Short mmCIF file of C-alpha atoms in Angstrom, two decimals:
data_model
loop_
_atom_site.label_atom_id
_atom_site.label_comp_id
_atom_site.label_asym_id
_atom_site.label_seq_id
_atom_site.Cartn_x
_atom_site.Cartn_y
_atom_site.Cartn_z
CA MET A 1083 7.05 -14.31 -6.34
CA ILE A 1084 7.54 -10.74 -7.62
CA ALA A 1085 10.84 -10.43 -9.52
CA THR A 1086 13.37 -7.89 -8.37
CA THR A 1087 14.09 -5.88 -11.56
CA PRO A 1088 16.24 -2.84 -12.39
CA GLN A 1089 14.81 0.64 -13.32
CA PRO A 1090 13.02 0.58 -16.67
CA PRO A 1091 13.41 0.44 -19.58
CA TYR A 1092 13.84 -3.35 -19.95
CA TYR A 1093 11.94 -6.04 -21.83
CA ALA A 1094 9.26 -8.56 -20.94
CA VAL A 1095 8.15 -11.78 -22.59
CA ILE A 1096 4.57 -12.64 -21.57
CA PHE A 1097 3.81 -16.31 -22.13
CA LEU A 1098 0.12 -17.29 -21.78
CA SER A 1099 -0.91 -20.91 -21.94
CA THR A 1100 -3.70 -23.36 -21.36
CA MET A 1101 -2.59 -26.86 -20.43
CA SER A 1102 -4.16 -29.62 -22.46
CA THR A 1103 -4.39 -32.06 -19.55
CA LYS A 1104 -2.83 -32.43 -16.11
CA GLN A 1105 0.77 -33.15 -17.07
CA LYS A 1106 2.40 -34.92 -14.21
CA ASN A 1107 5.89 -33.81 -15.14
CA TYR A 1108 4.90 -30.26 -16.11
CA ALA A 1109 6.17 -28.79 -12.87
CA GLU A 1110 9.59 -30.36 -13.31
CA MET A 1111 9.77 -29.25 -16.94
CA SER A 1112 8.72 -25.74 -15.86
CA GLU A 1113 11.47 -25.65 -13.18
CA ARG A 1114 14.05 -26.70 -15.69
CA MET A 1115 12.95 -24.02 -18.16
CA ILE A 1116 13.26 -21.39 -15.46
CA GLU A 1117 16.70 -22.71 -14.51
CA PHE A 1118 17.65 -22.65 -18.19
CA ALA A 1119 16.53 -19.07 -18.73
CA SER A 1120 18.22 -17.78 -15.61
CA LYS A 1121 21.62 -18.85 -16.94
CA GLU A 1122 21.15 -16.82 -20.13
CA GLU A 1123 23.01 -13.53 -20.51
CA GLY A 1124 20.70 -10.56 -19.99
CA PHE A 1125 18.10 -12.44 -17.95
CA LEU A 1126 16.61 -10.22 -15.18
CA GLY A 1127 13.90 -12.30 -13.57
CA ILE A 1128 10.78 -14.41 -13.96
CA GLU A 1129 7.23 -14.54 -12.57
CA SER A 1130 4.78 -17.37 -12.98
CA ALA A 1131 1.25 -18.21 -11.82
CA ARG A 1132 -1.07 -21.07 -12.93
CA ASP A 1133 -4.65 -21.29 -11.72
CA GLU A 1134 -6.62 -24.42 -10.87
CA ASN A 1135 -8.19 -24.52 -14.36
CA GLY A 1136 -4.75 -24.89 -16.02
CA PHE A 1137 -4.50 -21.31 -17.32
CA GLY A 1138 -0.98 -20.00 -16.76
CA ILE A 1139 0.93 -16.72 -17.14
CA THR A 1140 4.75 -16.65 -17.12
CA ILE A 1141 6.63 -13.39 -17.55
CA SER A 1142 10.39 -13.28 -18.07
CA TYR A 1143 12.34 -10.05 -18.02
CA TRP A 1144 15.36 -9.23 -20.13
CA GLU A 1145 17.96 -6.50 -20.60
CA SER A 1146 17.51 -6.29 -24.36
CA GLU A 1147 15.73 -7.68 -27.40
CA ALA A 1148 18.95 -9.38 -28.37
CA ALA A 1149 18.95 -11.31 -25.11
CA ILE A 1150 15.37 -12.46 -25.83
CA GLN A 1151 16.39 -13.62 -29.28
CA ARG A 1152 19.35 -15.65 -27.91
CA TRP A 1153 17.16 -17.23 -25.25
CA LYS A 1154 14.47 -18.03 -27.80
CA ASP A 1155 17.01 -19.77 -30.10
CA ASN A 1156 18.43 -21.78 -27.25
CA ALA A 1157 15.09 -22.54 -25.65
CA PHE A 1158 13.77 -23.85 -28.99
CA HIS A 1159 16.54 -26.42 -29.18
CA PHE A 1160 16.02 -27.37 -25.53
CA VAL A 1161 12.28 -27.88 -25.86
CA ALA A 1162 12.74 -29.79 -29.11
CA GLN A 1163 15.10 -32.16 -27.36
CA GLU A 1164 12.79 -32.68 -24.42
CA LYS A 1165 9.28 -32.80 -25.74
CA GLY A 1166 7.22 -30.95 -28.33
CA LYS A 1167 5.51 -27.87 -26.88
CA SER A 1168 2.41 -28.90 -28.80
CA THR A 1169 1.77 -31.77 -26.42
CA TRP A 1170 1.79 -29.50 -23.35
CA TYR A 1171 -0.55 -26.76 -24.40
CA THR A 1172 -3.86 -26.50 -26.29
CA ASP A 1173 -3.40 -22.78 -26.74
CA TYR A 1174 -0.62 -20.33 -26.15
CA MET A 1175 0.32 -16.73 -26.88
CA ILE A 1176 3.57 -14.84 -26.58
CA ARG A 1177 3.69 -11.05 -26.28
CA ILE A 1178 7.05 -9.20 -26.45
CA CYS A 1179 6.96 -5.87 -24.61
CA GLU A 1180 9.13 -2.96 -23.58
CA VAL A 1181 8.55 -2.11 -19.88
CA GLU A 1182 8.37 1.64 -19.56
CA ARG A 1183 7.52 2.24 -15.89
CA ALA A 1184 7.24 0.08 -12.75
CA TYR A 1185 6.21 0.81 -9.19
CA GLY A 1186 4.88 -0.98 -6.07
CA THR A 1187 5.81 -2.10 -2.64
CA ASP A 1188 9.45 -2.81 -2.06
CA ARG A 1189 10.11 -4.78 1.09
CA LYS A 1190 13.31 -6.44 -0.01
CA MET B 1143 -8.26 -17.23 -20.76
CA ILE B 1144 -6.08 -15.76 -23.49
CA ALA B 1145 -7.34 -12.29 -24.48
CA THR B 1146 -8.14 -11.57 -28.13
CA THR B 1147 -6.12 -8.45 -28.94
CA PRO B 1148 -5.51 -6.45 -32.10
CA GLN B 1149 -2.18 -6.21 -33.92
CA PRO B 1150 0.54 -4.47 -31.85
CA PRO B 1151 1.43 -1.91 -30.86
CA TYR B 1152 -0.78 -1.58 -27.84
CA TYR B 1153 -0.22 -1.25 -24.13
CA ALA B 1154 -0.16 -3.70 -21.20
CA VAL B 1155 -0.49 -3.15 -17.50
CA ILE B 1156 1.04 -6.04 -15.54
CA PHE B 1157 -0.25 -6.26 -11.99
CA LEU B 1158 1.58 -8.73 -9.67
CA SER B 1159 0.32 -9.37 -6.18
CA THR B 1160 0.68 -11.59 -3.18
CA MET B 1161 -2.54 -11.95 -1.15
CA SER B 1162 -2.14 -11.32 2.57
CA THR B 1163 -4.60 -14.02 3.61
CA LYS B 1164 -7.42 -15.95 1.98
CA GLN B 1165 -9.94 -13.19 1.34
CA LYS B 1166 -13.37 -14.74 1.02
CA ASN B 1167 -14.73 -11.91 -1.05
CA TYR B 1168 -11.62 -11.48 -3.17
CA ALA B 1169 -13.06 -13.30 -6.16
CA GLU B 1170 -16.13 -11.07 -6.17
CA MET B 1171 -14.02 -7.93 -5.89
CA SER B 1172 -11.80 -9.16 -8.65
CA GLU B 1173 -14.82 -9.86 -10.90
CA ARG B 1174 -16.13 -6.34 -10.28
CA MET B 1175 -12.75 -4.80 -11.10
CA ILE B 1176 -12.67 -6.69 -14.40
CA GLU B 1177 -16.16 -5.58 -15.19
CA PHE B 1178 -15.19 -2.04 -14.30
CA ALA B 1179 -12.13 -2.01 -16.56
CA SER B 1180 -13.98 -3.56 -19.45
CA LYS B 1181 -16.37 -0.57 -19.60
CA GLU B 1182 -13.46 1.86 -19.91
CA GLU B 1183 -12.75 3.47 -23.30
CA GLY B 1184 -9.68 1.93 -24.91
CA PHE B 1185 -9.84 -1.37 -22.99
CA LEU B 1186 -8.72 -4.34 -25.17
CA GLY B 1187 -8.76 -7.37 -22.82
CA ILE B 1188 -7.59 -8.89 -19.55
CA GLU B 1189 -5.82 -12.07 -18.46
CA SER B 1190 -5.52 -13.31 -14.89
CA ALA B 1191 -4.09 -16.30 -13.01
CA ARG B 1192 -3.58 -16.87 -9.28
CA ASP B 1193 -1.78 -19.91 -7.97
CA GLU B 1194 -2.52 -21.96 -4.85
CA ASN B 1195 -0.01 -19.95 -2.81
CA GLY B 1196 -1.86 -16.68 -3.37
CA PHE B 1197 0.56 -15.22 -5.93
CA GLY B 1198 -1.36 -13.61 -8.81
CA ILE B 1199 -0.67 -12.05 -12.20
CA THR B 1200 -3.29 -9.89 -13.94
CA ILE B 1201 -2.58 -8.27 -17.26
CA SER B 1202 -4.89 -5.72 -18.84
CA TYR B 1203 -4.46 -4.46 -22.36
CA TRP B 1204 -5.16 -0.91 -23.60
CA GLU B 1205 -5.21 1.09 -26.85
CA SER B 1206 -3.12 3.96 -25.46
CA GLU B 1207 -1.30 5.34 -22.39
CA ALA B 1208 -4.08 7.88 -22.08
CA ALA B 1209 -6.64 5.03 -21.64
CA ILE B 1210 -4.49 3.55 -18.89
CA GLN B 1211 -4.38 6.85 -17.12
CA ARG B 1212 -8.11 7.29 -17.27
CA TRP B 1213 -8.69 3.80 -15.95
CA LYS B 1214 -6.13 4.32 -13.18
CA ASP B 1215 -7.89 7.54 -12.11
CA ASN B 1216 -11.29 5.88 -12.05
CA ALA B 1217 -10.09 2.65 -10.53
CA PHE B 1218 -8.47 4.54 -7.72
CA HIS B 1219 -11.78 6.11 -6.71
CA PHE B 1220 -13.55 2.78 -7.05
CA VAL B 1221 -11.04 0.90 -4.89
CA ALA B 1222 -11.05 3.70 -2.29
CA GLN B 1223 -14.82 3.47 -2.00
CA GLU B 1224 -14.83 -0.31 -1.69
CA LYS B 1225 -11.85 -1.20 0.47
CA GLY B 1226 -8.25 -0.11 0.80
CA LYS B 1227 -5.95 -2.10 -1.47
CA SER B 1228 -3.52 -2.38 1.42
CA THR B 1229 -5.76 -4.87 3.20
CA TRP B 1230 -5.81 -7.20 0.22
CA TYR B 1231 -2.15 -7.48 -0.65
CA THR B 1232 1.12 -7.80 1.28
CA ASP B 1233 3.10 -6.97 -1.85
CA TYR B 1234 2.28 -5.70 -5.28
CA MET B 1235 4.07 -4.41 -8.36
CA ILE B 1236 2.72 -2.66 -11.47
CA ARG B 1237 4.64 -2.65 -14.74
CA ILE B 1238 3.44 -0.47 -17.67
CA CYS B 1239 4.57 -1.83 -21.05
CA GLU B 1240 4.26 -1.32 -24.76
CA VAL B 1241 3.56 -4.58 -26.55
CA GLU B 1242 5.64 -4.70 -29.71
CA ARG B 1243 4.94 -8.17 -31.10
CA ALA B 1244 2.56 -11.01 -30.40
CA TYR B 1245 2.10 -14.52 -31.82
CA GLY B 1246 0.68 -17.89 -30.91
CA THR B 1247 -2.17 -20.27 -31.59
CA ASP B 1248 -5.31 -18.71 -32.87
CA ARG B 1249 -8.31 -21.01 -32.77
CA LYS B 1250 -11.02 -18.41 -32.35
#
């Protein structure tokens, strides 16, 4: 689902990943991570899509770089408690961006 | 697939879309659009995932904002010739970003 975000500028964390195998509890873990991020101060929204080959893109939006840093610190502890990220993904990439402009349909 | 990109800074165009119905020639159109973008000067790479509900995220990477503008102008003509974008998507959103940092696994 397309996230409802404020006027730019704001920040985006693009998380790209390839799943190592079909993880039966991946969906649950993913849900919990989204729930976790959404409680963080400065969180603006999240978008996620994973194709049938296991390649996934998740983009979270944030008010500031400081909010990203707080979330990263907290998420690290959360993931470490739950399960090592290394067992979920064969490859991943994170890109931190500043969103400068945004436009599209708006039917909300 | 995770795109191989140079060191930041560079630019990203995040394209989010919800498909109106199962378009049988969508995959072909999508392939042609990727082929089209990859010939453009300043193109760095592209990543795309669409889930089973028809929600899709495509991110293209560019050397400069000028390259994005050129591609946008050309893509507009291409899409107009082929088929109106409005018949493909019920909703879409485009976000133009500057990528500031990137890190992850690198097995290439």
